[in-house]
Tab-separated table of C-alpha atoms and ligand atoms in Angstrom:
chain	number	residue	atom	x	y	z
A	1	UNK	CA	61.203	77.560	118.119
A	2	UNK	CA	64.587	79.161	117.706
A	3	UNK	CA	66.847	77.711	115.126
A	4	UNK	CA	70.130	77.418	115.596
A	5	UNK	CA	72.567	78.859	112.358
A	6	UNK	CA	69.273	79.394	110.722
A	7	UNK	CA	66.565	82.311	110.857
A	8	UNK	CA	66.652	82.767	114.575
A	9	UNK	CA	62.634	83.061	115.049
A	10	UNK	CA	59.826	81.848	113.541
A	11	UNK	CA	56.825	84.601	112.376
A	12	UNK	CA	54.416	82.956	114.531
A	13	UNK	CA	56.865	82.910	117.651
A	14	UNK	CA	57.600	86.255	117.069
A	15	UNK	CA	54.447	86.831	118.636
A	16	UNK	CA	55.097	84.934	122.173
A	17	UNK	CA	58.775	86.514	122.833
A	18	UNK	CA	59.845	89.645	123.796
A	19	UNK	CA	62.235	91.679	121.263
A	20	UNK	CA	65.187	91.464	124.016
A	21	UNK	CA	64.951	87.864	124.530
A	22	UNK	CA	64.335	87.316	120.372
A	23	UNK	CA	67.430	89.109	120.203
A	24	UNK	CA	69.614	87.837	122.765
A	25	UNK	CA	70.025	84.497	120.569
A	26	UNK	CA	72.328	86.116	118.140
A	27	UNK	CA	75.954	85.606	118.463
A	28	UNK	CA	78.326	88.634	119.293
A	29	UNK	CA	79.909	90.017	115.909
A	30	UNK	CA	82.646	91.851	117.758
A	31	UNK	CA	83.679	92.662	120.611
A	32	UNK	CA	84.140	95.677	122.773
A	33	UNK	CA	85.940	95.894	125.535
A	34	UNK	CA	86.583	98.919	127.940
A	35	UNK	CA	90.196	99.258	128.643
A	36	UNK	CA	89.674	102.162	131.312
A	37	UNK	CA	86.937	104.860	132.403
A	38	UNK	CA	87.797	108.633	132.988
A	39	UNK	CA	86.831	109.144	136.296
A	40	UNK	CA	86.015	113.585	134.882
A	41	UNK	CA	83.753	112.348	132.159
A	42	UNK	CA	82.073	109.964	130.509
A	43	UNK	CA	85.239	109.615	127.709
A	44	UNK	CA	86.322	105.325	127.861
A	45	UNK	CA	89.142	103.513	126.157
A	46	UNK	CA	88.278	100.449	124.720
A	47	UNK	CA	89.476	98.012	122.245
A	48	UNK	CA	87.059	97.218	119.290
A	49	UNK	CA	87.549	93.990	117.985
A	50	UNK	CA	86.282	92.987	114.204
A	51	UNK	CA	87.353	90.592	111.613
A	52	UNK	CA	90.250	92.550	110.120
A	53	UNK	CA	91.529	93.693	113.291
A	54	UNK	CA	91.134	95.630	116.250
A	55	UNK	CA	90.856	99.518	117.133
A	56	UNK	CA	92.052	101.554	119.968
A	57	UNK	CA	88.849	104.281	120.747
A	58	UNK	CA	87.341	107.108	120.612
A	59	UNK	CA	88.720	106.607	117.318
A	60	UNK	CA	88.030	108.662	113.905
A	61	UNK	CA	86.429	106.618	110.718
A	62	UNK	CA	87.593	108.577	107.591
A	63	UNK	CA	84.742	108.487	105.056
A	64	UNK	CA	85.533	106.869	101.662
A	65	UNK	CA	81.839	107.453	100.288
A	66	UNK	CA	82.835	105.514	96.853
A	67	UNK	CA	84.721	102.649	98.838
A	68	UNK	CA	88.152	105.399	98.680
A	69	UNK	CA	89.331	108.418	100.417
A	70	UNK	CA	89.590	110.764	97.494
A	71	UNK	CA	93.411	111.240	96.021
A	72	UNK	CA	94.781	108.611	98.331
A	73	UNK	CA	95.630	104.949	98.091
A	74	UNK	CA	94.706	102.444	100.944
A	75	UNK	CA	98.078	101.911	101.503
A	76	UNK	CA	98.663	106.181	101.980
A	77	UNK	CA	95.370	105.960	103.715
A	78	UNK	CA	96.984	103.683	106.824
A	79	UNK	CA	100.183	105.183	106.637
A	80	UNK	CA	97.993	108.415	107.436
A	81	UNK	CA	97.106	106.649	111.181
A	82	UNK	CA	93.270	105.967	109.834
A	83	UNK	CA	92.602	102.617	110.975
A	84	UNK	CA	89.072	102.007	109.971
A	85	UNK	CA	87.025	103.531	107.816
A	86	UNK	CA	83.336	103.914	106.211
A	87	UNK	CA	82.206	103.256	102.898
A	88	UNK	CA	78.460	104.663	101.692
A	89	UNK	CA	75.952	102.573	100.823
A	90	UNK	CA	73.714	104.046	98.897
A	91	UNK	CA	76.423	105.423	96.677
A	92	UNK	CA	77.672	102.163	96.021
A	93	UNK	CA	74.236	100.705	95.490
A	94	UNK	CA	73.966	102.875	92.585
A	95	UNK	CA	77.832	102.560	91.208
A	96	UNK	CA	79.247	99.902	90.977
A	97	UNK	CA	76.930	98.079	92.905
A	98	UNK	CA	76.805	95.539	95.230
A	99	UNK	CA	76.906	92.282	93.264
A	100	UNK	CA	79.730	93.635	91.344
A	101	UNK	CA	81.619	94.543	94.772
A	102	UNK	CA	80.694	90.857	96.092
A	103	UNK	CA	81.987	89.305	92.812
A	104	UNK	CA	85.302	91.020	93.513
A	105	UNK	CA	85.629	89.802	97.302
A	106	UNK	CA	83.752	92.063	99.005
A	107	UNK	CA	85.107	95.824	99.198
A	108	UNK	CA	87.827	94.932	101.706
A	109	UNK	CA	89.796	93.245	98.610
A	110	UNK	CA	88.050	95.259	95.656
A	111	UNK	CA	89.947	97.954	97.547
A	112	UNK	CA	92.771	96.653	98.838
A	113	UNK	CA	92.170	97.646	102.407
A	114	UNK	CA	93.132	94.711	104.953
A	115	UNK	CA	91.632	96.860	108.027
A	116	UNK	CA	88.153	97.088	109.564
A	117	UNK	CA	85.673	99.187	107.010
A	118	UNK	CA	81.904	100.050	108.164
A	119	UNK	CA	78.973	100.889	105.944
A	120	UNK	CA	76.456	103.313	106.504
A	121	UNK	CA	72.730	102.576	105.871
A	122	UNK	CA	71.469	104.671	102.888
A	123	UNK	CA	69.271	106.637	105.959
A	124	UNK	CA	71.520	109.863	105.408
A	125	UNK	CA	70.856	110.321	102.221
A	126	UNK	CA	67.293	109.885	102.900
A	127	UNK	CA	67.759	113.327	105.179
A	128	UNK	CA	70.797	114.861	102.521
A	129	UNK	CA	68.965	113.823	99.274
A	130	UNK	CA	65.313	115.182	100.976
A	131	UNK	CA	64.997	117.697	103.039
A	132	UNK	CA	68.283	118.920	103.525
A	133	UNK	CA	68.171	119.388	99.700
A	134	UNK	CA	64.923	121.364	100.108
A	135	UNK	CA	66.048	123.203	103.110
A	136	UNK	CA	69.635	123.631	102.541
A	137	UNK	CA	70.774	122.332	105.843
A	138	UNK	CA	73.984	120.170	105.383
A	139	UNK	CA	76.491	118.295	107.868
A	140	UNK	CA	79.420	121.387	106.114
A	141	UNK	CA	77.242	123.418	104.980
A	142	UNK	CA	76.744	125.808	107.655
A	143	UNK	CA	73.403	127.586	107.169
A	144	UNK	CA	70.988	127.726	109.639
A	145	UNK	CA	67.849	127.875	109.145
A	146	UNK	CA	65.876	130.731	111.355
A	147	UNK	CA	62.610	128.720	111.801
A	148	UNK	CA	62.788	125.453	113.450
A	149	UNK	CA	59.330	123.661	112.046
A	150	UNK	CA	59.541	123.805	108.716
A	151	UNK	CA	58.723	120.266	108.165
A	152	UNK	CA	55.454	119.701	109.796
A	153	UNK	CA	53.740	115.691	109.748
A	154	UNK	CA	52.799	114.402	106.426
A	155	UNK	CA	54.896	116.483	104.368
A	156	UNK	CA	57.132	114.813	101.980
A	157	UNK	CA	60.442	116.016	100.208
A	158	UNK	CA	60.537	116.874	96.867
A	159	UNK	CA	62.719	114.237	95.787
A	160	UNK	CA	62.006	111.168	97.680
A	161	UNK	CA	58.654	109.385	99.114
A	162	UNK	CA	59.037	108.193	102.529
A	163	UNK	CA	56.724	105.318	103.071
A	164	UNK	CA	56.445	102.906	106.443
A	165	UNK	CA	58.254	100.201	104.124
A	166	UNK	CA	61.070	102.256	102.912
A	167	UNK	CA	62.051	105.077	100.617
A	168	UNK	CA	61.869	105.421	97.123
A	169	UNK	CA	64.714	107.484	95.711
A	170	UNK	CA	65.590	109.156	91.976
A	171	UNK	CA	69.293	107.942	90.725
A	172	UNK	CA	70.941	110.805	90.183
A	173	UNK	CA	73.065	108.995	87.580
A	174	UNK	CA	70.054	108.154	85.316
A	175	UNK	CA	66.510	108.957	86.901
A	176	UNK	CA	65.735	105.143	87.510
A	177	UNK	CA	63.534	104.594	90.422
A	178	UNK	CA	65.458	102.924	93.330
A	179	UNK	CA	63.535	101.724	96.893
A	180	UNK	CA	65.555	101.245	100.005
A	181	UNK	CA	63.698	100.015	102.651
A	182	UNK	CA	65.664	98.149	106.196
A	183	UNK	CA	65.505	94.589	103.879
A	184	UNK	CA	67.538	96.065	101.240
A	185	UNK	CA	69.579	97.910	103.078
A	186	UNK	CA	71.069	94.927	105.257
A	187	UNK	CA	70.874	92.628	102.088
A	188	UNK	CA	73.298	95.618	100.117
A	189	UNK	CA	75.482	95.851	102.924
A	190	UNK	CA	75.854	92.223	103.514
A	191	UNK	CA	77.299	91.822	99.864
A	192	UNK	CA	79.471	94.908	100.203
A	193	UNK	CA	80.906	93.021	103.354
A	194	UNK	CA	81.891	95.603	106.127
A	195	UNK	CA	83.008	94.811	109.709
A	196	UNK	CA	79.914	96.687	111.052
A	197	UNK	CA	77.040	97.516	109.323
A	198	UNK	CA	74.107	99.993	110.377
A	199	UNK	CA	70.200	99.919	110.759
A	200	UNK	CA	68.135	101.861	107.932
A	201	UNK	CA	67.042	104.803	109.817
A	202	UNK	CA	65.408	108.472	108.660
A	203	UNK	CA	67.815	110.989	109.385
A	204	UNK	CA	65.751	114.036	110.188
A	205	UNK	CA	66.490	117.892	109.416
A	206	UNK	CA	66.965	120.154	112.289
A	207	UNK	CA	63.965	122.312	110.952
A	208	UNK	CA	61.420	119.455	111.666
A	209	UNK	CA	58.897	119.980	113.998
A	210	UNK	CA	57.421	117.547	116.823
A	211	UNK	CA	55.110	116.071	115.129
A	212	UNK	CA	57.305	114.876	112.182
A	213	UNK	CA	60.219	113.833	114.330
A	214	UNK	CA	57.649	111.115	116.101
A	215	UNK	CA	56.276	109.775	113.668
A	216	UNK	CA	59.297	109.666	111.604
A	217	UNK	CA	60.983	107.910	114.919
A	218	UNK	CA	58.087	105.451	114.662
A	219	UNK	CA	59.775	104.042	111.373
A	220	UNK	CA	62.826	104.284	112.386
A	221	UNK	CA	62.175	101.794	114.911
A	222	UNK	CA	59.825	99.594	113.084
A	223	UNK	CA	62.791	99.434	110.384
A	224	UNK	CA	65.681	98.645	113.213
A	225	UNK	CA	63.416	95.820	114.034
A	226	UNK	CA	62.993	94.820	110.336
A	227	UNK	CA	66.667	95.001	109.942
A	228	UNK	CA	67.618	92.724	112.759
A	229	UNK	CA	64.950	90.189	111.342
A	230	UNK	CA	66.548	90.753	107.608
A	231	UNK	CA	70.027	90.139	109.117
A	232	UNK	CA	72.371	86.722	108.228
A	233	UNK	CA	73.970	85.566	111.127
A	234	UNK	CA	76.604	84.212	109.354
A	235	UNK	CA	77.453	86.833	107.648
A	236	UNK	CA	79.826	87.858	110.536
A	237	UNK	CA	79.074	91.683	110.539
A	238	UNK	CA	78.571	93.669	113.321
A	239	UNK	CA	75.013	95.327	113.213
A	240	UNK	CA	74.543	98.993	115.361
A	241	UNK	CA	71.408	100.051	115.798
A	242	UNK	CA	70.693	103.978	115.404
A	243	UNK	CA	69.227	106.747	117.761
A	244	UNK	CA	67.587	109.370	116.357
A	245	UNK	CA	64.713	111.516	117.749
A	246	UNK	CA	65.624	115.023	116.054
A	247	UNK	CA	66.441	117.685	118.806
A	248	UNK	CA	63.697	116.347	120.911
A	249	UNK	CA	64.978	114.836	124.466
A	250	UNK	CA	62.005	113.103	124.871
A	251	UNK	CA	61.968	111.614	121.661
A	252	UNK	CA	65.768	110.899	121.920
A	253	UNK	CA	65.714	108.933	125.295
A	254	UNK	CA	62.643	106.663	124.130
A	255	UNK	CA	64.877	106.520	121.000
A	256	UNK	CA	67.509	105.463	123.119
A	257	UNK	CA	65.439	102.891	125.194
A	258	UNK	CA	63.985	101.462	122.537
A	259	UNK	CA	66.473	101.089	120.301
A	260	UNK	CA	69.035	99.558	123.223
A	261	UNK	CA	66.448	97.059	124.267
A	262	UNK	CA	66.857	94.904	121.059
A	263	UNK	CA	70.022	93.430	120.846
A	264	UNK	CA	72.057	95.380	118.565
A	265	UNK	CA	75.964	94.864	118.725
A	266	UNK	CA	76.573	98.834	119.242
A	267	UNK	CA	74.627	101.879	118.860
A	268	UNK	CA	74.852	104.876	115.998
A	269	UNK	CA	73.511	107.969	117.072
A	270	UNK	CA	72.383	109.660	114.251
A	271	UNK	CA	70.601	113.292	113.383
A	272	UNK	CA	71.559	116.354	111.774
A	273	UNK	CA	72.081	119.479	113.577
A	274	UNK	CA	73.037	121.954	110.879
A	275	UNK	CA	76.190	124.417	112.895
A	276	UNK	CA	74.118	123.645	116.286
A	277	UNK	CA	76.678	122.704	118.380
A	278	UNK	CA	75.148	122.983	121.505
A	279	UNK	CA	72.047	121.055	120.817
A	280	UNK	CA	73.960	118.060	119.459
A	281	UNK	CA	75.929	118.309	122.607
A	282	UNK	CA	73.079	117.993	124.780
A	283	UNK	CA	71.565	115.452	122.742
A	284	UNK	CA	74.875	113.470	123.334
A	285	UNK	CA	74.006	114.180	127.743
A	286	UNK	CA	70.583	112.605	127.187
A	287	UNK	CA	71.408	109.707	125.011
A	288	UNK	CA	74.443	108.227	126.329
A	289	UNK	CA	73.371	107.595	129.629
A	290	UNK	CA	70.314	105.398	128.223
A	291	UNK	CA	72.718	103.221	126.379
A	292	UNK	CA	74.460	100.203	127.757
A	293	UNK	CA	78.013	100.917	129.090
A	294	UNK	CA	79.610	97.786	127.347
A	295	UNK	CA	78.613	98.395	123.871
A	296	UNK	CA	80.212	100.708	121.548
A	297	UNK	CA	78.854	103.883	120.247
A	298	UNK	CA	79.318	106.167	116.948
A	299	UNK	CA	78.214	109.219	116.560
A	300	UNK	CA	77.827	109.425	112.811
A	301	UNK	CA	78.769	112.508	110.525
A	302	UNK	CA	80.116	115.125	112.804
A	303	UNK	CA	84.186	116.439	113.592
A	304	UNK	CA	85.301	119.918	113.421
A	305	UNK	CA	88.491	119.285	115.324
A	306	UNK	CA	86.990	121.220	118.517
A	307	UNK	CA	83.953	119.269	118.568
A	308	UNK	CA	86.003	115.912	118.952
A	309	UNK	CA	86.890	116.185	122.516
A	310	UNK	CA	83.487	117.226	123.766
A	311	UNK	CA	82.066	114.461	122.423
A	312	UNK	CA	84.359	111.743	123.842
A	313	UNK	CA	84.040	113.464	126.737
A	314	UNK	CA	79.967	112.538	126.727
A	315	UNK	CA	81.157	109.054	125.602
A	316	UNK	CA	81.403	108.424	122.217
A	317	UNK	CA	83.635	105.942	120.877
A	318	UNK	CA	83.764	106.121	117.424
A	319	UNK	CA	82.604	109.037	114.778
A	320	UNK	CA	82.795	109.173	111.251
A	321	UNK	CA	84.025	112.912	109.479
A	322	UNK	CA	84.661	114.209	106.406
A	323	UNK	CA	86.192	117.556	107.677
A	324	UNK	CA	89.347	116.268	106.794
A	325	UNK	CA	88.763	115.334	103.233
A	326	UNK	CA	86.532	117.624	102.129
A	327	UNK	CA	88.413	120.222	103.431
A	328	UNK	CA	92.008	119.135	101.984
A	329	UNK	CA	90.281	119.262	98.833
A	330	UNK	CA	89.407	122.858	99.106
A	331	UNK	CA	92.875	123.837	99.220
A	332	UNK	CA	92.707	124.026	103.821
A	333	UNK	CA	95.029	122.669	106.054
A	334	UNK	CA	94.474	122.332	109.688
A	335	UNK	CA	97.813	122.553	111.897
A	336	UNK	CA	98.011	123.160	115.388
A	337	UNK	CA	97.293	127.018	115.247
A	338	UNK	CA	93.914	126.639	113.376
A	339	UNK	CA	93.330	126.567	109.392
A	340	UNK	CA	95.437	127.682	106.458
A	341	UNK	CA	93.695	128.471	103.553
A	342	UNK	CA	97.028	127.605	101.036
A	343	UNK	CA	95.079	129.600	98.061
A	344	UNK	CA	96.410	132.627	99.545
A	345	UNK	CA	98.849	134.545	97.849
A	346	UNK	CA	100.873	135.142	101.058
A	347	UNK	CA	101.564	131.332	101.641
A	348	UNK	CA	103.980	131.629	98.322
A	349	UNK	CA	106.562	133.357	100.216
A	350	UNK	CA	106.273	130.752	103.635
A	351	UNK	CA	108.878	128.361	103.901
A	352	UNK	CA	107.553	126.822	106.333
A	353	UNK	CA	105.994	123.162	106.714
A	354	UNK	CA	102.143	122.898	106.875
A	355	UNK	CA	102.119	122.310	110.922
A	356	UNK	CA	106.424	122.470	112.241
A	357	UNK	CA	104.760	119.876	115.249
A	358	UNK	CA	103.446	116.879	112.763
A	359	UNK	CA	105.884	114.261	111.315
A	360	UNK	CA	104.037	113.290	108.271
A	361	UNK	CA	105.347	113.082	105.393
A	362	UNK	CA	103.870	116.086	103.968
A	363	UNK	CA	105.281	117.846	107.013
A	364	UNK	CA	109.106	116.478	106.564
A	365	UNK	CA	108.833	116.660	103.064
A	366	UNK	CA	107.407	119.903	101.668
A	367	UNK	CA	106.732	123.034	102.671
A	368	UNK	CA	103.703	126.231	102.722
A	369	UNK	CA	105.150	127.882	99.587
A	370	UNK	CA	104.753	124.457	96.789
A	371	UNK	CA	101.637	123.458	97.940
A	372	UNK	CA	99.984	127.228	97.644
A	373	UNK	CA	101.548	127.354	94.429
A	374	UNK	CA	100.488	123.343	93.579
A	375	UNK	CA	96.595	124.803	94.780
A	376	UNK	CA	96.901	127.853	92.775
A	377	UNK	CA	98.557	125.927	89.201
A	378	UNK	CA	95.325	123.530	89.812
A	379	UNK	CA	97.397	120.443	90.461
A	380	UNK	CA	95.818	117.401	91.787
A	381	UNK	CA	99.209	116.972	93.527
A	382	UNK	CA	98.335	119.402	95.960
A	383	UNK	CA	94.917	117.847	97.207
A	384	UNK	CA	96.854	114.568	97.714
A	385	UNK	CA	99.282	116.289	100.216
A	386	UNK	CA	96.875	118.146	101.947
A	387	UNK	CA	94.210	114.956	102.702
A	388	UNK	CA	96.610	113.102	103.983
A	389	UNK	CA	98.421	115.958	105.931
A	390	UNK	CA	94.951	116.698	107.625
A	391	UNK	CA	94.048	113.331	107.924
A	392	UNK	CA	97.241	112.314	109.911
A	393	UNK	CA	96.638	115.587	112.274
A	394	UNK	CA	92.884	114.465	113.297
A	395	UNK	CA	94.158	111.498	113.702
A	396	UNK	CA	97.054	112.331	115.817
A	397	UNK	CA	94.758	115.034	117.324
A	398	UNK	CA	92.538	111.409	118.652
A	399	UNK	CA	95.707	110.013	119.162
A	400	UNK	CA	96.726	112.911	122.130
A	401	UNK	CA	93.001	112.545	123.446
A	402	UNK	CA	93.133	108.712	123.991
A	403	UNK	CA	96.500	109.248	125.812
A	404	UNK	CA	94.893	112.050	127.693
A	405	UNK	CA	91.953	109.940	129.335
A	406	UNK	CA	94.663	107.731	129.770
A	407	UNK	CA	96.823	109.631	132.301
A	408	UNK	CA	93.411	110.556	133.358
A	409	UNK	CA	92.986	114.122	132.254
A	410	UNK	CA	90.070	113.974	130.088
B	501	LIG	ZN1	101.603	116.991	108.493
């Protein structure tokens, strides 16, 4: 018997229905809708609509890991074109976590940040924490490793324990033992309060082999059907569901079966592909076409600025990035001829703006010669002009691509 508000299936009917139908009861957290198709790609327009508004994609989510995009207000943060943006998890678990965001209104008013926010699982850290810490493979970092099956079944990072209930992690803040399975992770992310909200999943390293990947996908899926069970209904959040499979296509397209056939309100498409562009893009050819067109889809952690229209172009909607950020912060700016790296000497004699085509602030306001001098005096000033410069350029960058499929050349 399905209740209605309440837990939407009881354990013993769980074993009379079939996922979809078990799933179908639950009501739609937001909505999607697809505004027009390219009729050269796969790239859509669509309108996501969440609690605290709605978003034009393929759109860009800004990452504010601790629940803020470093240097920057919210109120700089909009004014920089971002219009939703996702907080981590696991981070916030651990500081200041979640009851203390939840006693504060939830982290769209602990933050001040009126627009639509996401949360990631806790599942990349299980991959960036693990074995991308053992292997050195990283979503910026750009080594690559020269064997591909490093990580062969049973083997366990140094750090963690992966178990079929969840991981158990090491704090870096104070050693204390701290276990993330699906359960908590909904439970945490229902407290912090975010539009949408993602499935506990194993990120896996690009030096994985087979054998790893599948049995690794195994719990993925058992914990994207844990999650959905652990979910509140009323809670009002969006839940994606997320496809991983490593750089197997087999693996990916049951990923992508499986994981579509349950119910989720959109789709994450997860992995880690170290600088292998070419594989991720693939991935992207084999995956897409298994989800369902009228749900929304995020590719999570990727964006050099030449990667973002080749994947909107296979028909992703959303995609979180820290390029950007992490980047500004490093003293780079990206403008329409490539990168500046402001440290250099020569940029103390340039007059010029960062980028003479963008109209942000930082663009109307100052120019080459202070901020290389700002990066080079170590002021914090200087990594406050150049986040929000970049920010604003991906984000117009998105901008021209949305207007592009729109006049129908992309
Ligand atoms: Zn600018």
């Amino acid at each position: 018997m399905i209740c209605p508000g309440g837990a939407p299936w009881g354990r013993q009917s769980n074993l009379f229905l079939k996922p979809a139908f078990l799933y179908a009861r639950i009501k739609k957290m937001s909505e999607f809708k697809i505004i027009k198709r390219s009729k050269k790609s796969r790239a859509r327009l669509g309108l996501l609509k969440t609690k605290h508004g709605v978003i034009e994609t393929p759109c860009l989510v800004p990452v504010a890991t601790q629940a803020v995009i470093k240097t920057l207000t919210s109120e700089e943060v909009k004014e920089s074109k971002s219009r939703i943006l996702i907080c981590n998890t696991y981070y916030l678990h651990l500081k200041p976590g979640e009851d203390l965001v939840k006693s504060a209104g939830g982290l769209h008013k602990f933050m001040n940040w009126s627009g639509p926010l996401m949360t990631d699982s806790g599942g990349f850290q299980v991959f960036s924490l693990g074995f991308g810490r053992d292997y050195g493979t990283g979503k910026i970092l750009k080594q690559r490793s020269k064997a591909d099956d490093k990580i062969s079944l049973g083997q366990q990072p140094k750090l963690l324990k992966i178990t079929r209930d969840g991981v158990y992690f090491r704090s870096f803040l104070d050693g204390r033992k701290i276990f993330l399975g699906p359960r908590e992770s909904i439970k945490i992310q229902e407290k912090l309060g975010a539009d949408i909200i993602f499935a506990f999943d194993e990120c896996t390293s690009p030096v994985a082999g087979y054998q790893y990947t599948k049995k690794s996908l195994e719990k993925t899926h058992h914990w994207a059907v844990k999650c959905l069970e652990a979910r509140n209904n009323k809670s009002g959040q969006a839940l994606f569901g997320i496809v991983q499979g490593g750089r197997f296509k087999d693996l990916r397209i049951e990923s992508a079966k499986f994981i579509s056939s349950l119910g989720f309100d959109g789709f994450g498409i997860g992995g880690e592909f170290g600088d292998d562009k070419k594989k991720m893009l693939a991935m992207l050819n084999w995956v897409v076409k298994e989800l369902p067109e009228e749900k929304p889809r995020h590719l999570l952690g990727i964006g050099y600025l030449q990667d973002i229209p080749r994947i909107i172009e296979r028909g992703v909607d959303l995609f979180d990035c820290n390029v950007p950020t992490h980047y500004a912060r490093r003293g780079i700016a990206f403008v329409s001829s490539g990168k500046l790296d402001l440290a250099k000497t020569r940029f103390l004699k340039d007059k010029a703006p960062l980028d003479g085509k963008c109209s942000c602030f930082v663009c109307r306001n100052y120019k080459r010669n202070y901020i290389s001098h700002l990066i080079r005096a170590r002021e914090i000033t200087a990594l406050k002009l150049l986040t929000f410069h970049n920010l604003y350029f991906f984000n117009s960058f998105v901008e021209k691509i949305r207007e592009r499929i729109k006049n129908g050349r992309l």
